[in-house]
Amino acid sequence: MKKVDNALTALVLEQPFFAVLALRLKVEETKDYPTFATDGKSLKVNPDFLKELSPSEVVTVLCHEVLHCALGHHWRIPSGADFNVWNIATDNEVNWTLEEYNMLKTGVKPFPWPKCGKVLEPRFKGMAAEKIYNILSKEQQKQQEQDKQQGKGTGQGKQGAPQGQTPSMGEVIPVPIDDKAEAKQEWDKAVIQA
């Protein structure tokens, strides 16, 4: 977990906006998630995944998770949504935000992408997670119908991600419906303060 502490220190020194938001999250070591995950209150860190990351990649993954919170992905999830499709949609929104930030830094990449890859589909540049989710849901439904007609499986890969999809570097853990308004209020205020 020293890598996470070092990444938080680097954020304080180099990226204060992200640092203020990251420091709101309680860091917890767990193997319940394959990479990192957040519910807006805690940052779940898989030690095996963490071990594979360079110090600068840990910073990127932290910022990725912080943006999930800042953009409200843990409370914006549509009612009845497919969690795996929502996660892919939100990863696209977050990673495009980081990529655009990278481009603003005159060619210097302040957020190097981890070796595990990134979910960053060009067709989703500038789109909100809800719009991306709607597109992906329709595509998934169409694929499942085609697979059913052809007598194939569901078209799903590991952990529910579509086949060929780059693995996520972090997940969004939805908050209960009763807690959505409070989560929104807390993070809206936190972003303004940051």
XYZ file of N, CA and C in Angstrom:
582
model
N 0.822 -1.204 0.000
C 0.000 0.000 0.000
C 0.860 1.261 0.000
N 2.164 1.060 0.170
C 3.090 2.193 0.130
C 3.026 2.896 -1.222
N 2.799 2.124 -2.289
C 2.669 2.720 -3.625
C 1.496 3.705 -3.677
N 0.412 3.359 -3.014
C -0.760 4.247 -3.005
C -0.435 5.513 -2.218
N 0.215 5.359 -1.074
C 0.615 6.529 -0.280
C 1.538 7.444 -1.076
N 2.497 6.846 -1.790
C 3.423 7.636 -2.614
C 2.682 8.346 -3.744
N 1.702 7.661 -4.345
C 0.914 8.272 -5.422
C 0.084 9.439 -4.886
N -0.463 9.291 -3.697
C -1.225 10.393 -3.085
C -0.321 11.592 -2.818
N 0.898 11.321 -2.360
C 1.865 12.405 -2.138
C 2.193 13.099 -3.456
N 2.405 12.310 -4.516
C 2.689 12.888 -5.839
C 1.531 13.758 -6.303
N 0.308 13.321 -6.049
C -0.857 14.127 -6.432
C -0.897 15.439 -5.666
N -0.591 15.386 -4.389
C -0.584 16.615 -3.582
C 0.393 17.618 -4.181
N 1.546 17.148 -4.608
C 2.584 18.026 -5.132
C 2.336 18.470 -6.577
N 1.741 17.573 -7.391
C 1.649 17.841 -8.831
C 0.226 18.093 -9.338
N -0.760 17.516 -8.695
C -2.138 17.616 -9.173
C -3.069 17.883 -7.989
N -3.039 19.089 -7.413
C -3.814 19.346 -6.196
C -5.318 19.115 -6.336
N -5.887 19.371 -7.502
C -7.323 19.127 -7.690
C -7.653 17.664 -7.419
N -6.905 16.777 -8.071
C -7.131 15.345 -7.888
C -6.782 14.916 -6.464
N -5.750 15.519 -5.891
C -5.315 15.156 -4.538
C -6.412 15.429 -3.508
N -7.018 16.617 -3.582
C -8.063 16.975 -2.623
C -9.197 15.958 -2.677
N -9.556 15.530 -3.880
C -10.645 14.566 -4.030
C -10.214 13.161 -3.604
N -9.002 12.767 -3.959
C -8.508 11.426 -3.608
C -8.402 11.251 -2.103
N -8.027 12.307 -1.409
C -7.857 12.215 0.039
C -9.184 12.064 0.790
N -10.297 12.240 0.089
C -11.623 12.014 0.685
C -11.930 10.517 0.810
N -11.248 9.716 0.007
C -11.546 8.282 -0.059
C -10.713 7.492 0.947
N -11.358 6.597 1.660
C -10.662 5.712 2.594
C -10.079 4.552 1.784
N -8.770 4.363 1.834
C -8.105 3.315 1.056
C -8.231 1.983 1.790
N -8.718 0.973 1.057
C -8.902 -0.364 1.626
C -8.285 -1.403 0.700
N -7.461 -2.264 1.254
C -6.877 -3.367 0.492
C -7.880 -4.518 0.458
N -8.157 -5.049 -0.742
C -9.116 -6.134 -0.895
C -8.859 -6.876 -2.202
N -9.222 -8.132 -2.213
C -9.153 -8.912 -3.455
C -10.551 -9.158 -4.013
N -11.535 -8.415 -3.503
C -12.912 -8.543 -3.974
C -13.097 -7.986 -5.384
N -12.173 -7.160 -5.838
C -12.233 -6.550 -7.171
C -10.908 -6.840 -7.868
N -10.928 -7.022 -9.185
C -9.690 -7.392 -9.889
C -8.660 -6.265 -9.985
N -9.089 -5.026 -9.887
C -8.169 -3.885 -10.020
C -8.414 -2.935 -8.850
N -8.913 -1.733 -9.135
C -9.342 -0.774 -8.120
C -10.854 -0.617 -8.270
N -11.494 -0.089 -7.250
C -12.935 0.188 -7.311
C -13.252 1.287 -6.309
N -14.355 2.000 -6.557
C -14.780 3.036 -5.615
C -16.297 3.127 -5.564
N -16.777 3.459 -4.363
C -18.197 3.696 -4.158
C -18.443 5.156 -3.762
N -17.393 5.978 -3.885
C -17.505 7.382 -3.515
C -17.104 7.650 -2.076
N -16.954 6.609 -1.292
C -16.519 6.746 0.101
C -15.168 6.078 0.323
N -14.952 4.968 -0.359
C -13.695 4.239 -0.194
C -13.075 3.921 -1.548
N -11.780 3.656 -1.504
C -11.020 3.234 -2.679
C -10.544 1.825 -2.391
N -11.120 0.863 -3.091
C -10.752 -0.540 -2.928
C -9.562 -0.825 -3.840
N -8.501 -1.394 -3.270
C -7.263 -1.635 -4.012
C -6.920 -3.117 -3.957
N -6.830 -3.747 -5.124
C -6.381 -5.134 -5.186
C -4.856 -5.131 -5.153
N -4.230 -5.742 -4.133
C -2.775 -5.696 -4.002
C -2.042 -6.376 -5.150
N -2.652 -7.398 -5.771
C -2.013 -8.074 -6.904
C -1.931 -7.153 -8.116
N -3.020 -6.433 -8.373
C -3.028 -5.466 -9.477
C -2.058 -4.329 -9.175
N -2.075 -3.844 -7.942
C -1.196 -2.743 -7.531
C 0.265 -3.095 -7.750
N 0.622 -4.326 -7.459
C 1.994 -4.797 -7.595
C 2.520 -4.638 -9.031
N 1.618 -4.775 -10.013
C 1.996 -4.726 -11.431
C 2.163 -3.300 -11.961
N 1.740 -2.301 -11.198
C 1.754 -0.915 -11.669
C 3.043 -0.199 -11.293
N 3.519 0.654 -12.197
C 4.637 1.541 -11.875
C 4.099 2.671 -11.001
N 4.968 3.413 -10.322
C 4.484 4.534 -9.491
C 3.625 5.534 -10.267
N 4.025 5.872 -11.487
C 3.238 6.848 -12.252
C 1.911 6.253 -12.730
N 1.878 4.944 -12.962
C 0.619 4.304 -13.343
C -0.363 4.282 -12.166
N 0.152 4.159 -10.949
C -0.721 4.214 -9.772
C -1.397 5.580 -9.703
N -0.648 6.623 -10.012
C -1.208 7.981 -10.023
C -2.359 8.050 -11.033
N -2.141 7.493 -12.224
C -3.181 7.499 -13.256
C -4.430 6.766 -12.776
N -4.240 5.583 -12.199
C -5.390 4.798 -11.742
C -6.125 5.528 -10.609
N -5.391 6.170 -9.719
C -6.030 6.968 -8.662
C -6.891 8.075 -9.275
N -6.328 8.782 -10.233
C -7.085 9.868 -10.879
C -8.300 9.330 -11.623
N -8.146 8.161 -12.237
C -9.260 7.494 -12.914
C -10.406 7.264 -11.920
N -10.079 6.704 -10.755
C -11.099 6.424 -9.742
C -11.710 7.713 -9.178
N -10.869 8.710 -8.956
C -11.355 9.995 -8.450
C -12.336 10.617 -9.435
N -12.045 10.515 -10.724
C -12.960 11.081 -11.714
C -14.303 10.345 -11.732
N -14.291 9.036 -11.477
C -15.576 8.336 -11.356
C -16.429 9.016 -10.285
N -15.793 9.365 -9.171
C -16.522 10.029 -8.073
C -16.928 11.449 -8.450
N -15.977 12.202 -9.000
C -16.245 13.605 -9.351
C -17.351 13.721 -10.405
N -17.414 12.748 -11.294
C -18.438 12.759 -12.342
C -19.737 12.083 -11.882
N -19.736 11.578 -10.661
C -20.959 11.022 -10.086
C -21.364 9.660 -10.608
N -20.414 8.887 -11.094
C -20.764 7.603 -11.701
C -21.348 6.599 -10.712
N -21.038 6.741 -9.442
C -21.568 5.804 -8.455
C -23.031 6.112 -8.106
N -23.512 7.301 -8.402
C -24.917 7.621 -8.158
C -25.706 7.909 -9.430
N -25.032 8.106 -10.568
C -25.735 8.390 -11.833
C -26.220 7.129 -12.544
N -25.840 5.963 -12.076
C -26.214 4.725 -12.765
C -27.738 4.643 -12.921
N -28.190 4.419 -14.155
C -29.637 4.341 -14.384
C -30.259 3.159 -13.631
N -31.484 3.329 -13.214
C -32.212 2.272 -12.507
C -32.305 1.033 -13.400
N -31.945 -0.104 -12.853
C -32.018 -1.366 -13.596
C -30.920 -1.566 -14.620
N -29.911 -0.709 -14.598
C -28.839 -0.784 -15.597
C -27.985 -2.036 -15.423
N -27.423 -2.512 -16.521
C -26.448 -3.606 -16.506
C -25.151 -3.016 -15.975
N -24.716 -3.482 -14.814
C -23.537 -2.914 -14.156
C -22.287 -2.966 -15.037
N -22.069 -4.088 -15.725
C -20.861 -4.220 -16.543
C -20.847 -3.235 -17.711
N -21.987 -3.039 -18.330
C -22.086 -2.086 -19.444
C -21.911 -0.662 -18.908
N -22.490 -0.378 -17.731
C -22.330 0.945 -17.118
C -20.853 1.217 -16.837
N -20.147 0.223 -16.343
C -18.736 0.406 -16.029
C -17.917 0.731 -17.280
N -18.229 0.072 -18.393
C -17.533 0.351 -19.648
C -17.856 1.773 -20.111
N -19.123 2.160 -19.991
C -19.532 3.511 -20.395
C -18.817 4.568 -19.551
N -18.783 4.358 -18.234
C -18.146 5.350 -17.366
C -16.638 5.371 -17.557
N -16.038 4.207 -17.824
C -14.597 4.186 -18.101
C -14.273 5.009 -19.341
N -15.119 4.924 -20.359
C -14.902 5.741 -21.556
C -14.976 7.229 -21.221
N -15.985 7.625 -20.443
C -16.113 9.049 -20.087
C -14.905 9.512 -19.271
N -14.512 8.725 -18.272
C -13.367 9.089 -17.432
C -12.077 9.139 -18.235
N -11.829 8.114 -19.024
C -10.555 8.055 -19.748
C -10.456 9.120 -20.835
N -11.583 9.486 -21.439
C -11.539 10.594 -22.393
C -11.266 11.911 -21.671
N -11.779 12.055 -20.457
C -11.481 13.254 -19.668
C -9.988 13.322 -19.368
N -9.398 12.196 -18.935
C -7.956 12.170 -18.667
C -7.143 12.386 -19.950
N -7.581 11.789 -21.037
C -6.860 11.933 -22.306
C -6.885 13.390 -22.779
N -8.015 14.048 -22.640
C -8.100 15.459 -23.010
C -7.213 16.309 -22.104
N -7.158 15.951 -20.836
C -6.259 16.639 -19.912
C -4.813 16.441 -20.347
N -4.484 15.210 -20.739
C -3.133 14.933 -21.231
C -2.773 15.823 -22.420
N -3.714 16.001 -23.328
C -3.458 16.790 -24.531
C -3.286 18.276 -24.216
N -3.894 18.748 -23.154
C -3.754 20.153 -22.774
C -2.368 20.474 -22.225
N -1.624 19.462 -21.862
C -0.302 19.655 -21.263
C 0.803 19.712 -22.314
N 0.532 20.328 -23.428
C 1.500 20.556 -24.514
C 2.319 19.314 -24.865
N 1.628 18.213 -25.056
C 2.298 17.001 -25.513
C 2.876 16.140 -24.403
N 3.019 16.669 -23.204
C 3.536 15.872 -22.093
C 2.368 15.088 -21.511
N 2.567 13.803 -21.292
C 1.495 12.964 -20.759
C 1.629 12.864 -19.250
N 0.870 13.654 -18.491
C 0.973 13.580 -17.040
C 0.354 12.297 -16.483
N -0.522 11.643 -17.237
C -1.168 10.416 -16.789
C -0.828 9.283 -17.751
N 0.256 8.542 -17.482
C 0.594 7.410 -18.364
C -0.413 6.278 -18.165
N -0.832 5.670 -19.255
C -1.811 4.598 -19.170
C -1.146 3.321 -18.671
N -1.799 2.593 -17.778
C -1.242 1.331 -17.280
C -1.108 0.286 -18.386
N -0.237 -0.656 -18.161
C 0.000 -1.723 -19.136
C -1.257 -2.562 -19.393
N -2.176 -2.598 -18.428
C -3.398 -3.384 -18.617
C -4.265 -2.807 -19.730
N -3.948 -1.595 -20.140
C -4.715 -0.956 -21.202
C -5.720 0.036 -20.650
N -6.528 0.528 -21.549
C -7.531 1.513 -21.151
C -8.759 1.349 -22.029
N -9.895 1.631 -21.467
C -11.140 1.651 -22.222
C -11.255 3.076 -22.753
N -11.053 3.230 -24.055
C -11.035 4.567 -24.653
C -11.406 4.449 -26.130
N -12.699 4.311 -26.383
C -13.156 4.147 -27.753
C -13.332 5.512 -28.416
N -12.682 5.732 -29.571
C -12.762 7.032 -30.243
C -14.189 7.515 -30.509
N -15.089 6.613 -30.773
C -16.473 7.007 -31.088
C -17.201 7.645 -29.906
N -16.641 7.488 -28.691
C -17.299 8.016 -27.503
C -16.659 9.292 -26.969
N -15.730 9.846 -27.698
C -15.064 11.076 -27.251
C -16.100 12.182 -27.038
N -16.065 12.791 -25.853
C -16.942 13.916 -25.539
C -18.350 13.544 -25.124
N -18.644 12.248 -25.032
C -19.997 11.820 -24.655
C -20.104 11.562 -23.162
N -21.298 11.785 -22.638
C -21.600 11.464 -21.246
C -21.828 9.959 -21.122
N -21.614 9.451 -19.925
C -21.739 8.017 -19.673
C -23.126 7.482 -20.040
N -24.175 8.250 -19.786
C -25.529 7.781 -20.087
C -25.716 7.535 -21.582
N -25.194 8.431 -22.404
C -25.321 8.270 -23.856
C -24.509 7.060 -24.324
N -23.297 6.920 -23.791
C -22.457 5.769 -24.131
C -23.156 4.485 -23.691
N -23.724 4.498 -22.502
C -24.429 3.324 -21.980
C -25.569 2.919 -22.913
N -26.353 3.884 -23.364
C -27.478 3.574 -24.256
C -26.998 2.916 -25.543
N -25.909 3.434 -26.108
C -25.351 2.856 -27.341
C -24.867 1.432 -27.082
N -24.095 1.256 -26.018
C -23.551 -0.068 -25.702
C -24.643 -1.077 -25.375
N -25.684 -0.629 -24.679
C -26.796 -1.531 -24.334
C -27.508 -2.029 -25.589
N -27.758 -1.120 -26.516
C -28.409 -1.518 -27.773
C -27.531 -2.491 -28.545
N -26.218 -2.219 -28.582
C -25.292 -3.118 -29.286
C -25.245 -4.488 -28.618
N -25.236 -4.500 -27.292
C -25.202 -5.764 -26.555
C -26.479 -6.560 -26.811
N -27.614 -5.881 -26.779
C -28.888 -6.541 -27.017
C -28.939 -7.135 -28.429
N -28.468 -6.358 -29.386
C -28.450 -6.824 -30.778
C -27.535 -8.048 -30.915
N -26.369 -8.005 -30.267
C -25.429 -9.123 -30.330
C -26.026 -10.368 -29.682
N -26.701 -10.193 -28.558
C -27.320 -11.333 -27.877
C -28.417 -11.959 -28.734
N -29.189 -11.127 -29.438
C -30.232 -11.633 -30.328
C -29.614 -12.417 -31.478
N -28.526 -11.891 -32.055
C -27.836 -12.593 -33.142
C -27.256 -13.915 -32.653
N -26.639 -13.885 -31.463
C -26.063 -15.108 -30.897
C -27.149 -16.151 -30.632
N -28.295 -15.712 -30.150
C -29.402 -16.618 -29.866
C -29.906 -17.268 -31.146
N -30.014 -16.450 -32.202
C -30.477 -16.971 -33.486
C -29.493 -17.983 -34.063
N -28.208 -17.771 -33.796
C -27.166 -18.658 -34.323
C -26.823 -19.789 -33.357
N -27.522 -19.829 -32.198
C -27.288 -20.885 -31.227
C -25.978 -20.760 -30.473
N -25.456 -19.530 -30.380
C -24.193 -19.281 -29.668
C -24.485 -18.858 -28.238
N -23.404 -18.576 -27.485
C -23.509 -18.078 -26.104
C -24.027 -16.659 -26.095
N -23.777 -15.977 -25.010
C -24.319 -14.627 -24.817
C -23.449 -13.524 -25.389
N -22.262 -13.847 -25.906
C -21.380 -12.797 -26.415
C -20.629 -12.093 -25.314
N -20.632 -12.679 -24.114
C -19.971 -12.069 -22.975
C -18.622 -12.729 -22.736
N -17.655 -11.929 -22.354
C -16.330 -12.425 -22.000
C -16.197 -12.487 -20.500
N -15.002 -12.462 -20.017
C -14.744 -12.511 -18.580
C -15.395 -11.326 -17.885
N -15.947 -11.578 -16.728
C -16.549 -10.573 -15.855
C -17.619 -9.757 -16.570
N -18.258 -10.356 -17.567
C -19.370 -9.695 -18.215
C -18.989 -8.660 -19.255
N -17.710 -8.398 -19.469
C -17.300 -7.427 -20.476
C -17.445 -8.052 -21.856
N -17.841 -7.277 -22.855
C -17.943 -7.816 -24.196
C -16.617 -8.398 -24.655
N -16.698 -9.444 -25.456
C -15.482 -10.082 -25.947
C -14.621 -9.070 -26.681
N -13.314 -9.126 -26.427
C -12.388 -8.207 -27.068
C -12.253 -6.873 -26.357
N -13.045 -6.639 -25.319
C -13.006 -5.368 -24.593
C -11.761 -5.304 -23.713
N -11.066 -4.183 -23.732
C -9.904 -3.972 -22.873
C -10.344 -4.007 -21.416
N -9.571 -4.682 -20.557
C -9.961 -4.720 -19.149
C -9.949 -3.328 -18.522
N -10.804 -3.159 -17.556
C -10.888 -1.889 -16.848
C -9.763 -1.784 -15.824
N -9.348 -0.553 -15.534
C -8.352 -0.354 -14.475
C -9.030 -0.048 -13.147
N -10.347 0.033 -13.155
C -11.078 0.296 -11.925
C -12.569 0.206 -12.162
N -13.299 -0.055 -11.108
C -14.748 -0.210 -11.210
C -15.483 0.838 -10.380
N -16.724 1.041 -10.763
C -17.630 1.906 -10.013
C -18.565 0.999 -9.224
N -18.684 1.259 -7.935
C -19.610 0.508 -7.090
C -20.820 1.413 -6.864
N -21.985 1.050 -7.403
C -23.165 1.909 -7.246
C -23.585 2.059 -5.787
N -24.081 3.234 -5.459
C -24.617 3.458 -4.113
C -26.091 3.051 -4.108
N -26.616 2.664 -2.960
C -28.051 2.331 -2.881
C -28.913 3.529 -3.292
N -30.067 3.238 -3.828
C -30.978 4.284 -4.311
C -31.249 5.335 -3.236
N -31.439 4.911 -2.005
C -31.752 5.850 -0.919
C -30.600 6.805 -0.618
N -29.380 6.447 -1.018
C -28.202 7.263 -0.715
C -27.746 8.141 -1.891
N -28.419 8.035 -3.038
C -27.975 8.755 -4.234
C -27.962 10.272 -4.054
N -29.010 10.829 -3.493
C -29.096 12.292 -3.333
C -27.977 12.804 -2.428
N -27.719 12.102 -1.346
C -26.657 12.504 -0.425
C -25.277 12.385 -1.091
N -25.054 11.306 -1.835
C -23.778 11.116 -2.529
C -23.554 12.234 -3.550
N -24.614 12.568 -4.291
C -24.519 13.651 -5.279
C -24.159 14.965 -4.604
N -24.843 15.288 -3.526
C -24.599 16.541 -2.811
C -23.161 16.598 -2.283
N -22.688 15.512 -1.692
C -21.333 15.469 -1.141
C -20.277 15.680 -2.217
N -20.422 14.985 -3.347
C -19.397 15.089 -4.389
C -19.500 16.383 -5.188
N -20.694 16.909 -5.374
C -20.814 18.220 -6.031
C -20.073 19.274 -5.199
N -20.282 19.234 -3.902
C -19.615 20.177 -2.990
C -18.106 19.952 -3.011
N -17.666 18.703 -2.983
C -16.239 18.387 -2.978
C -15.536 18.892 -4.234
N -16.178 18.728 -5.373
C -15.584 19.184 -6.644
C -15.456 20.697 -6.657
N -16.468 21.396 -6.177
C -16.407 22.869 -6.118
C -15.283 23.302 -5.186
N -15.156 22.662 -4.037
C -14.090 23.002 -3.097
C -12.705 22.705 -3.680
N -12.587 21.595 -4.396
C -11.291 21.233 -4.996
C -10.904 22.244 -6.059
